Amino acid sequence: MPRMGLDLQTILEAAAEIADEQGIGAVTLATLAKKLNVRSPSLYNHIEGLTGLRKKLAVHGMELLYNKLADAAIGRSQDDAVHSVADAYIAFARKHPGLYELTLNASDPDDHDIQLAGKRIVDLTVQVLNGYGLENDEVIHAVRGIRSILHGFSSLEHKGGFGLPLDMDHSLHLLIDSFLAGIHKMKNGG
């Protein structure tokens, strides 16, 4: 029988806190149970072991990321939308480093929930980039490009790869401007 006050959302939020504070390796059933002040077997009423927890946590992370990106895109178009989405992506990775890392490791092609959550993010990015009039494969190339930029930037920043005392947000904006110059060139047949 599920413990009163313990539900999947509470479990996911606690697991996300552990992941963000200590890394995804620290997310175990024992650490989670301790954080929630329950016994590990109580968790099995809501999740299917550690693998099930990490899958649900990855989907939870992708849903949170999607919501941040969608909020950033609302009411914006073209360059303004891309900059806003990029800022939201980096802000999410900064605020939730463990959860962000877990969303990247969630690539089970047979898992419907993971695929759906990932597809929503890709579809949103396509929608933002559709404002440039790109055609067919150009949109997919552009999605891959922006994802590579944002993930690479997030990863390098998280690992301390930017050691020089320059404003990181300014660097990000210059990088996005360079990406957008390429998009504008593609759009104009260059």
PDB file of C-alpha atoms in Angstrom:
ATOM      1  CA  MET A   1       0.000   0.000   0.000  1.00  0.00           C
ATOM      2  CA  PRO A   2       1.403   3.452  -0.942  1.00  0.00           C
ATOM      3  CA  ARG A   3       2.549   5.602   1.973  1.00  0.00           C
ATOM      4  CA  MET A   4       0.393   8.670   2.664  1.00  0.00           C
ATOM      5  CA  GLY A   5       1.949  11.774   1.124  1.00  0.00           C
ATOM      6  CA  LEU A   6       4.330   9.785  -1.034  1.00  0.00           C
ATOM      7  CA  ASP A   7       3.519   9.959  -4.727  1.00  0.00           C
ATOM      8  CA  LEU A   8       5.423   9.795  -7.983  1.00  0.00           C
ATOM      9  CA  GLN A   9       5.763  13.576  -8.293  1.00  0.00           C
ATOM     10  CA  THR A  10       7.278  13.845  -4.804  1.00  0.00           C
ATOM     11  CA  ILE A  11       9.689  11.022  -5.620  1.00  0.00           C
ATOM     12  CA  LEU A  12      10.746  12.628  -8.912  1.00  0.00           C
ATOM     13  CA  GLU A  13      11.294  16.034  -7.336  1.00  0.00           C
ATOM     14  CA  ALA A  14      13.432  14.525  -4.568  1.00  0.00           C
ATOM     15  CA  ALA A  15      15.418  12.443  -7.067  1.00  0.00           C
ATOM     16  CA  ALA A  16      15.945  15.531  -9.254  1.00  0.00           C
ATOM     17  CA  GLU A  17      17.320  17.433  -6.246  1.00  0.00           C
ATOM     18  CA  ILE A  18      19.779  14.627  -5.545  1.00  0.00           C
ATOM     19  CA  ALA A  19      20.836  14.511  -9.203  1.00  0.00           C
ATOM     20  CA  ASP A  20      21.322  18.281  -9.384  1.00  0.00           C
ATOM     21  CA  GLU A  21      23.210  18.536  -6.105  1.00  0.00           C
ATOM     22  CA  GLN A  22      25.311  15.357  -6.219  1.00  0.00           C
ATOM     23  CA  GLY A  23      25.141  14.024  -9.793  1.00  0.00           C
ATOM     24  CA  ILE A  24      23.083  11.242 -11.318  1.00  0.00           C
ATOM     25  CA  GLY A  25      25.357   8.587  -9.845  1.00  0.00           C
ATOM     26  CA  ALA A  26      24.111   9.595  -6.408  1.00  0.00           C
ATOM     27  CA  VAL A  27      20.507   8.839  -7.366  1.00  0.00           C
ATOM     28  CA  THR A  28      19.974   5.445  -5.774  1.00  0.00           C
ATOM     29  CA  LEU A  29      16.961   3.973  -4.080  1.00  0.00           C
ATOM     30  CA  ALA A  30      18.797   4.137  -0.756  1.00  0.00           C
ATOM     31  CA  THR A  31      19.671   7.847  -1.048  1.00  0.00           C
ATOM     32  CA  LEU A  32      16.206   8.655  -2.297  1.00  0.00           C
ATOM     33  CA  ALA A  33      14.521   6.735   0.518  1.00  0.00           C
ATOM     34  CA  LYS A  34      16.742   8.491   3.045  1.00  0.00           C
ATOM     35  CA  LYS A  35      15.906  11.913   1.591  1.00  0.00           C
ATOM     36  CA  LEU A  36      12.186  11.113   1.701  1.00  0.00           C
ATOM     37  CA  ASN A  37      12.460   9.534   5.161  1.00  0.00           C
ATOM     38  CA  VAL A  38      10.939   6.260   3.992  1.00  0.00           C
ATOM     39  CA  ARG A  39      12.189   2.709   3.571  1.00  0.00           C
ATOM     40  CA  SER A  40      13.398   1.726   0.105  1.00  0.00           C
ATOM     41  CA  PRO A  41      10.618  -0.860  -0.410  1.00  0.00           C
ATOM     42  CA  SER A  42       8.044   1.954  -0.114  1.00  0.00           C
ATOM     43  CA  LEU A  43       9.381   3.392  -3.364  1.00  0.00           C
ATOM     44  CA  TYR A  44       8.409   0.260  -5.295  1.00  0.00           C
ATOM     45  CA  ASN A  45       4.765   1.243  -4.981  1.00  0.00           C
ATOM     46  CA  HIS A  46       5.519   4.101  -7.387  1.00  0.00           C
ATOM     47  CA  ILE A  47       8.519   3.051  -9.480  1.00  0.00           C
ATOM     48  CA  GLU A  48      10.016  -0.098 -10.969  1.00  0.00           C
ATOM     49  CA  GLY A  49      13.431  -0.072  -9.333  1.00  0.00           C
ATOM     50  CA  LEU A  50      16.364   2.163 -10.111  1.00  0.00           C
ATOM     51  CA  THR A  51      16.025   1.705 -13.874  1.00  0.00           C
ATOM     52  CA  GLY A  52      12.361   2.691 -13.723  1.00  0.00           C
ATOM     53  CA  LEU A  53      13.180   5.675 -11.536  1.00  0.00           C
ATOM     54  CA  ARG A  54      15.854   6.944 -13.905  1.00  0.00           C
ATOM     55  CA  LYS A  55      13.563   6.524 -16.900  1.00  0.00           C
ATOM     56  CA  LYS A  56      10.758   8.446 -15.212  1.00  0.00           C
ATOM     57  CA  LEU A  57      13.254  11.047 -14.036  1.00  0.00           C
ATOM     58  CA  ALA A  58      14.574  11.481 -17.588  1.00  0.00           C
ATOM     59  CA  VAL A  59      11.036  11.961 -18.918  1.00  0.00           C
ATOM     60  CA  HIS A  60      10.329  14.400 -16.065  1.00  0.00           C
ATOM     61  CA  GLY A  61      13.481  16.341 -16.993  1.00  0.00           C
ATOM     62  CA  MET A  62      12.553  16.449 -20.678  1.00  0.00           C
ATOM     63  CA  GLU A  63       9.062  17.680 -19.776  1.00  0.00           C
ATOM     64  CA  LEU A  64      10.520  20.433 -17.590  1.00  0.00           C
ATOM     65  CA  LEU A  65      12.962  21.403 -20.347  1.00  0.00           C
ATOM     66  CA  TYR A  66      10.179  21.417 -22.940  1.00  0.00           C
ATOM     67  CA  ASN A  67       8.046  23.689 -20.741  1.00  0.00           C
ATOM     68  CA  LYS A  68      10.934  26.145 -20.282  1.00  0.00           C
ATOM     69  CA  LEU A  69      11.656  26.194 -24.012  1.00  0.00           C
ATOM     70  CA  ALA A  70       7.986  26.581 -24.945  1.00  0.00           C
ATOM     71  CA  ASP A  71       7.563  29.461 -22.492  1.00  0.00           C
ATOM     72  CA  ALA A  72      10.640  31.121 -23.976  1.00  0.00           C
ATOM     73  CA  ALA A  73       9.341  30.791 -27.540  1.00  0.00           C
ATOM     74  CA  ILE A  74       5.827  32.112 -26.923  1.00  0.00           C
ATOM     75  CA  GLY A  75       5.195  35.412 -28.687  1.00  0.00           C
ATOM     76  CA  ARG A  76       8.599  35.448 -30.370  1.00  0.00           C
ATOM     77  CA  SER A  77       9.777  34.667 -33.863  1.00  0.00           C
ATOM     78  CA  GLN A  78      12.967  34.123 -35.808  1.00  0.00           C
ATOM     79  CA  ASP A  79      16.142  35.524 -34.190  1.00  0.00           C
ATOM     80  CA  ASP A  80      14.348  36.689 -31.046  1.00  0.00           C
ATOM     81  CA  ALA A  81      12.796  33.237 -30.579  1.00  0.00           C
ATOM     82  CA  VAL A  82      16.081  31.397 -31.152  1.00  0.00           C
ATOM     83  CA  HIS A  83      17.931  33.621 -28.676  1.00  0.00           C
ATOM     84  CA  SER A  84      15.175  33.235 -26.096  1.00  0.00           C
ATOM     85  CA  VAL A  85      15.055  29.454 -26.491  1.00  0.00           C
ATOM     86  CA  ALA A  86      18.863  29.255 -26.298  1.00  0.00           C
ATOM     87  CA  ASP A  87      18.883  31.296 -23.084  1.00  0.00           C
ATOM     88  CA  ALA A  88      16.156  29.062 -21.602  1.00  0.00           C
ATOM     89  CA  TYR A  89      18.051  25.896 -22.559  1.00  0.00           C
ATOM     90  CA  ILE A  90      21.291  27.084 -20.962  1.00  0.00           C
ATOM     91  CA  ALA A  91      19.432  28.334 -17.871  1.00  0.00           C
ATOM     92  CA  PHE A  92      17.820  24.897 -17.476  1.00  0.00           C
ATOM     93  CA  ALA A  93      21.176  23.111 -17.821  1.00  0.00           C
ATOM     94  CA  ARG A  94      22.707  25.476 -15.251  1.00  0.00           C
ATOM     95  CA  LYS A  95      19.887  25.083 -12.749  1.00  0.00           C
ATOM     96  CA  HIS A  96      19.463  21.318 -13.216  1.00  0.00           C
ATOM     97  CA  PRO A  97      22.874  19.879 -14.170  1.00  0.00           C
ATOM     98  CA  GLY A  98      22.104  16.335 -13.002  1.00  0.00           C
ATOM     99  CA  LEU A  99      18.634  16.241 -14.470  1.00  0.00           C
ATOM    100  CA  TYR A 100      19.953  17.725 -17.712  1.00  0.00           C
ATOM    101  CA  GLU A 101      22.620  15.039 -17.953  1.00  0.00           C
ATOM    102  CA  LEU A 102      20.024  12.350 -17.374  1.00  0.00           C
ATOM    103  CA  THR A 103      17.830  13.674 -20.205  1.00  0.00           C
ATOM    104  CA  LEU A 104      20.776  13.263 -22.584  1.00  0.00           C
ATOM    105  CA  ASN A 105      21.270   9.641 -21.565  1.00  0.00           C
ATOM    106  CA  ALA A 106      17.620   8.841 -22.219  1.00  0.00           C
ATOM    107  CA  SER A 107      17.695   7.487 -25.736  1.00  0.00           C
ATOM    108  CA  ASP A 108      15.907   4.142 -25.548  1.00  0.00           C
ATOM    109  CA  PRO A 109      14.358   3.796 -29.021  1.00  0.00           C
ATOM    110  CA  ASP A 110      11.835   1.281 -27.700  1.00  0.00           C
ATOM    111  CA  ASP A 111      10.555   3.431 -24.849  1.00  0.00           C
ATOM    112  CA  HIS A 112       7.429   5.302 -25.910  1.00  0.00           C
ATOM    113  CA  ASP A 113       7.493   7.863 -23.068  1.00  0.00           C
ATOM    114  CA  ILE A 114      11.114   8.830 -23.656  1.00  0.00           C
ATOM    115  CA  GLN A 115      10.621   9.043 -27.413  1.00  0.00           C
ATOM    116  CA  LEU A 116       7.489  11.177 -27.018  1.00  0.00           C
ATOM    117  CA  ALA A 117       9.159  13.578 -24.579  1.00  0.00           C
ATOM    118  CA  GLY A 118      12.168  13.946 -26.862  1.00  0.00           C
ATOM    119  CA  LYS A 119       9.957  14.402 -29.930  1.00  0.00           C
ATOM    120  CA  ARG A 120       8.117  17.281 -28.262  1.00  0.00           C
ATOM    121  CA  ILE A 121      11.409  19.143 -27.805  1.00  0.00           C
ATOM    122  CA  VAL A 122      12.477  18.462 -31.387  1.00  0.00           C
ATOM    123  CA  ASP A 123       9.051  19.499 -32.731  1.00  0.00           C
ATOM    124  CA  LEU A 124       9.193  22.741 -30.760  1.00  0.00           C
ATOM    125  CA  THR A 125      12.654  23.483 -32.143  1.00  0.00           C
ATOM    126  CA  VAL A 126      11.429  22.735 -35.673  1.00  0.00           C
ATOM    127  CA  GLN A 127       8.508  25.075 -35.096  1.00  0.00           C
ATOM    128  CA  VAL A 128      10.834  27.879 -33.978  1.00  0.00           C
ATOM    129  CA  LEU A 129      13.127  27.326 -36.970  1.00  0.00           C
ATOM    130  CA  ASN A 130      10.225  27.073 -39.447  1.00  0.00           C
ATOM    131  CA  GLY A 131       9.998  30.850 -39.240  1.00  0.00           C
ATOM    132  CA  TYR A 132      13.046  31.048 -41.499  1.00  0.00           C
ATOM    133  CA  GLY A 133      11.419  29.309 -44.451  1.00  0.00           C
ATOM    134  CA  LEU A 134      13.913  26.465 -44.463  1.00  0.00           C
ATOM    135  CA  GLU A 135      12.876  23.492 -46.553  1.00  0.00           C
ATOM    136  CA  ASN A 136      12.919  19.733 -46.105  1.00  0.00           C
ATOM    137  CA  ASP A 137      16.225  18.532 -44.653  1.00  0.00           C
ATOM    138  CA  GLU A 138      17.455  22.081 -43.984  1.00  0.00           C
ATOM    139  CA  VAL A 139      15.265  22.267 -40.889  1.00  0.00           C
ATOM    140  CA  ILE A 140      16.657  19.005 -39.512  1.00  0.00           C
ATOM    141  CA  HIS A 141      20.223  20.198 -40.147  1.00  0.00           C
ATOM    142  CA  ALA A 142      19.400  23.443 -38.338  1.00  0.00           C
ATOM    143  CA  VAL A 143      17.846  21.556 -35.391  1.00  0.00           C
ATOM    144  CA  ARG A 144      20.963  19.411 -35.125  1.00  0.00           C
ATOM    145  CA  GLY A 145      23.114  22.517 -35.312  1.00  0.00           C
ATOM    146  CA  ILE A 146      21.366  24.426 -32.541  1.00  0.00           C
ATOM    147  CA  ARG A 147      21.206  21.335 -30.349  1.00  0.00           C
ATOM    148  CA  SER A 148      24.918  20.722 -30.833  1.00  0.00           C
ATOM    149  CA  ILE A 149      25.730  24.324 -29.967  1.00  0.00           C
ATOM    150  CA  LEU A 150      23.559  24.380 -26.853  1.00  0.00           C
ATOM    151  CA  HIS A 151      24.639  20.978 -25.590  1.00  0.00           C
ATOM    152  CA  GLY A 152      28.292  21.665 -26.288  1.00  0.00           C
ATOM    153  CA  PHE A 153      28.128  25.023 -24.542  1.00  0.00           C
ATOM    154  CA  SER A 154      26.280  23.524 -21.547  1.00  0.00           C
ATOM    155  CA  SER A 155      28.701  20.632 -21.247  1.00  0.00           C
ATOM    156  CA  LEU A 156      31.820  22.771 -21.483  1.00  0.00           C
ATOM    157  CA  GLU A 157      30.452  25.263 -18.989  1.00  0.00           C
ATOM    158  CA  HIS A 158      29.432  22.546 -16.532  1.00  0.00           C
ATOM    159  CA  LYS A 159      32.850  20.873 -16.759  1.00  0.00           C
ATOM    160  CA  GLY A 160      34.647  24.187 -16.177  1.00  0.00           C
ATOM    161  CA  GLY A 161      35.908  24.330 -19.754  1.00  0.00           C
ATOM    162  CA  PHE A 162      35.552  28.107 -20.034  1.00  0.00           C
ATOM    163  CA  GLY A 163      38.370  29.338 -17.815  1.00  0.00           C
ATOM    164  CA  LEU A 164      38.875  32.828 -19.199  1.00  0.00           C
ATOM    165  CA  PRO A 165      37.230  35.707 -17.338  1.00  0.00           C
ATOM    166  CA  LEU A 166      34.790  36.660 -20.096  1.00  0.00           C
ATOM    167  CA  ASP A 167      31.025  36.870 -19.705  1.00  0.00           C
ATOM    168  CA  MET A 168      29.611  33.459 -20.641  1.00  0.00           C
ATOM    169  CA  ASP A 169      26.210  34.788 -21.653  1.00  0.00           C
ATOM    170  CA  HIS A 170      27.881  37.208 -24.054  1.00  0.00           C
ATOM    171  CA  SER A 171      29.839  34.304 -25.544  1.00  0.00           C
ATOM    172  CA  LEU A 172      26.602  32.345 -25.921  1.00  0.00           C
ATOM    173  CA  HIS A 173      24.878  35.242 -27.679  1.00  0.00           C
ATOM    174  CA  LEU A 174      27.796  35.667 -30.083  1.00  0.00           C
ATOM    175  CA  LEU A 175      27.677  31.937 -30.824  1.00  0.00           C
ATOM    176  CA  ILE A 176      23.923  32.055 -31.476  1.00  0.00           C
ATOM    177  CA  ASP A 177      24.391  35.117 -33.693  1.00  0.00           C
ATOM    178  CA  SER A 178      26.939  33.142 -35.736  1.00  0.00           C
ATOM    179  CA  PHE A 179      24.500  30.240 -36.024  1.00  0.00           C
ATOM    180  CA  LEU A 180      21.748  32.631 -37.120  1.00  0.00           C
ATOM    181  CA  ALA A 181      24.031  34.180 -39.757  1.00  0.00           C
ATOM    182  CA  GLY A 182      24.357  30.677 -41.193  1.00  0.00           C
ATOM    183  CA  ILE A 183      20.575  30.176 -41.076  1.00  0.00           C
ATOM    184  CA  HIS A 184      20.040  33.443 -42.919  1.00  0.00           C
ATOM    185  CA  LYS A 185      22.591  32.358 -45.513  1.00  0.00           C
ATOM    186  CA  MET A 186      20.780  29.008 -45.966  1.00  0.00           C
ATOM    187  CA  LYS A 187      17.461  30.822 -46.280  1.00  0.00           C
ATOM    188  CA  ASN A 188      18.838  33.074 -48.976  1.00  0.00           C
ATOM    189  CA  GLY A 189      20.211  30.181 -51.005  1.00  0.00           C
ATOM    190  CA  GLY A 190      23.842  30.562 -49.903  1.00  0.00           C
TER     191      GLY A 190
END
